[in-house]
Amino acid sequence: MGIPSELRDAWTNRNRSLLIASPIEDEKILRSRQCTQEGVRAGAKAAAIASVASAVPTLIVCRTVPWAKANLNYTAQALIISAASIAAYFIAADKTILECARRNAQYDRSS
């Protein structure tokens, strides 16, 4: 069976349009990809720092404080650490992407 060749060709060529993108649009797409990559890098750095910064006190408290030792199992400890890491990732990535978009939105008088 399979897909008939006419349908396959139509499916593969569907991204080709009659309109040609301008160089400015290509630059915008490139800048948006760069902003996204910057955001991912900044988020990963922030998440790594936050995981260490939250893991050390969490593990120390769970070993020394009697209430925490009795009530916080390994799952709760992992949840505390991962919640801090996830929050740091998304906050840093969002701030970086918005700052980059603001930088790219400046009016370019040279053109």
C-alpha positions as a Markdown table, in Angstrom:
| # | Residue | x | y | z |
|---|---|---|---|---|
| 1 | Met | 0.0 | 0.0 | 0.0 |
| 2 | Gly | 1.8 | 3.1 | 1.1 |
| 3 | Ile | 1.2 | 6.7 | 0.1 |
| 4 | Pro | 0.6 | 7.5 | -3.5 |
| 5 | Ser | 3.4 | 9.5 | -5.2 |
| 6 | Glu | 1.1 | 12.4 | -5.9 |
| 7 | Leu | 0.1 | 12.8 | -2.3 |
| 8 | Arg | 3.7 | 12.3 | -1.1 |
| 9 | Asp | 5.0 | 15.0 | -3.5 |
| 10 | Ala | 2.2 | 17.4 | -2.5 |
| 11 | Trp | 3.0 | 16.8 | 1.2 |
| 12 | Thr | 6.8 | 17.4 | 0.8 |
| 13 | Asn | 6.3 | 20.5 | -1.3 |
| 14 | Arg | 3.7 | 22.1 | 0.9 |
| 15 | Asn | 6.2 | 24.4 | 2.6 |
| 16 | Arg | 7.2 | 26.0 | -0.7 |
| 17 | Ser | 5.1 | 29.0 | -1.2 |
| 18 | Leu | 4.8 | 31.4 | -4.0 |
| 19 | Leu | 5.9 | 34.2 | -1.8 |
| 20 | Ile | 9.6 | 34.8 | -1.2 |
| 21 | Ala | 10.8 | 35.9 | 2.2 |
| 22 | Ser | 12.6 | 39.2 | 2.4 |
| 23 | Pro | 16.1 | 39.4 | 3.9 |
| 24 | Ile | 14.6 | 41.4 | 6.8 |
| 25 | Glu | 12.3 | 38.5 | 7.7 |
| 26 | Asp | 15.2 | 36.1 | 7.5 |
| 27 | Glu | 17.1 | 38.3 | 9.9 |
| 28 | Lys | 14.1 | 38.5 | 12.3 |
| 29 | Ile | 13.9 | 34.7 | 12.3 |
| 30 | Leu | 17.6 | 34.4 | 12.9 |
| 31 | Arg | 17.5 | 36.9 | 15.8 |
| 32 | Ser | 14.5 | 35.1 | 17.4 |
| 33 | Arg | 16.4 | 31.8 | 17.3 |
| 34 | Gln | 19.4 | 33.5 | 18.9 |
| 35 | Cys | 17.2 | 34.9 | 21.6 |
| 36 | Thr | 15.7 | 31.5 | 22.3 |
| 37 | Gln | 19.2 | 29.9 | 22.5 |
| 38 | Glu | 20.3 | 32.7 | 24.9 |
| 39 | Gly | 17.3 | 32.1 | 27.0 |
| 40 | Val | 18.0 | 28.3 | 27.2 |
| 41 | Arg | 21.6 | 28.9 | 28.1 |
| 42 | Ala | 20.7 | 31.4 | 30.8 |
| 43 | Gly | 17.9 | 29.2 | 32.2 |
| 44 | Ala | 20.3 | 26.2 | 32.4 |
| 45 | Lys | 22.9 | 28.2 | 34.3 |
| 46 | Ala | 20.3 | 29.5 | 36.7 |
| 47 | Ala | 18.8 | 26.0 | 37.2 |
| 48 | Ala | 22.2 | 24.5 | 37.9 |
| 49 | Ile | 23.0 | 27.2 | 40.5 |
| 50 | Ala | 19.5 | 27.0 | 42.1 |
| 51 | Ser | 19.7 | 23.2 | 42.4 |
| 52 | Val | 22.9 | 23.4 | 44.3 |
| 53 | Ala | 21.7 | 26.4 | 46.3 |
| 54 | Ser | 18.5 | 24.5 | 47.3 |
| 55 | Ala | 20.0 | 21.0 | 47.6 |
| 56 | Val | 22.6 | 21.8 | 50.3 |
| 57 | Pro | 20.3 | 23.5 | 52.8 |
| 58 | Thr | 17.5 | 21.0 | 52.1 |
| 59 | Leu | 19.7 | 18.0 | 52.7 |
| 60 | Ile | 21.3 | 19.5 | 55.8 |
| 61 | Val | 18.0 | 20.4 | 57.4 |
| 62 | Cys | 16.6 | 16.9 | 56.6 |
| 63 | Arg | 19.5 | 15.3 | 58.4 |
| 64 | Thr | 19.6 | 17.6 | 61.4 |
| 65 | Val | 16.1 | 19.0 | 62.2 |
| 66 | Pro | 14.0 | 16.3 | 63.9 |
| 67 | Trp | 10.7 | 17.5 | 62.3 |
| 68 | Ala | 12.2 | 17.4 | 58.9 |
| 69 | Lys | 13.8 | 14.1 | 59.5 |
| 70 | Ala | 10.4 | 12.6 | 60.5 |
| 71 | Asn | 8.2 | 14.2 | 57.8 |
| 72 | Leu | 10.3 | 14.8 | 54.7 |
| 73 | Asn | 11.1 | 11.6 | 52.8 |
| 74 | Tyr | 13.4 | 11.4 | 49.8 |
| 75 | Thr | 10.6 | 12.2 | 47.4 |
| 76 | Ala | 9.7 | 15.4 | 49.3 |
| 77 | Gln | 13.4 | 16.5 | 49.3 |
| 78 | Ala | 13.7 | 15.9 | 45.6 |
| 79 | Leu | 10.5 | 17.8 | 45.0 |
| 80 | Ile | 11.8 | 20.8 | 46.9 |
| 81 | Ile | 15.1 | 20.8 | 45.0 |
| 82 | Ser | 13.5 | 20.3 | 41.6 |
| 83 | Ala | 10.8 | 23.0 | 42.2 |
| 84 | Ala | 13.5 | 25.5 | 42.9 |
| 85 | Ser | 15.5 | 24.5 | 39.8 |
| 86 | Ile | 12.4 | 24.6 | 37.5 |
| 87 | Ala | 11.3 | 28.0 | 38.8 |
| 88 | Ala | 14.8 | 29.4 | 38.3 |
| 89 | Tyr | 15.0 | 28.0 | 34.8 |
| 90 | Phe | 11.8 | 29.5 | 33.6 |
| 91 | Ile | 12.3 | 32.8 | 35.3 |
| 92 | Ala | 15.8 | 33.3 | 33.9 |
| 93 | Ala | 14.9 | 32.1 | 30.4 |
| 94 | Asp | 11.8 | 34.3 | 30.3 |
| 95 | Lys | 13.8 | 37.4 | 31.4 |
| 96 | Thr | 16.5 | 36.7 | 28.9 |
| 97 | Ile | 14.2 | 36.2 | 26.0 |
| 98 | Leu | 12.2 | 39.3 | 26.8 |
| 99 | Glu | 15.4 | 41.4 | 27.2 |
| 100 | Cys | 16.7 | 40.1 | 23.8 |
| 101 | Ala | 13.3 | 40.8 | 22.2 |
| 102 | Arg | 13.4 | 44.3 | 23.6 |
| 103 | Arg | 16.9 | 44.8 | 22.3 |
| 104 | Asn | 15.9 | 43.6 | 18.8 |
| 105 | Ala | 12.7 | 45.7 | 18.7 |
| 106 | Gln | 14.8 | 49.0 | 18.7 |
| 107 | Tyr | 14.3 | 51.0 | 15.5 |
| 108 | Asp | 17.2 | 50.7 | 13.1 |
| 109 | Arg | 17.8 | 54.1 | 11.5 |
| 110 | Ser | 20.7 | 52.8 | 9.3 |
| 111 | Ser | 18.3 | 51.3 | 6.7 |
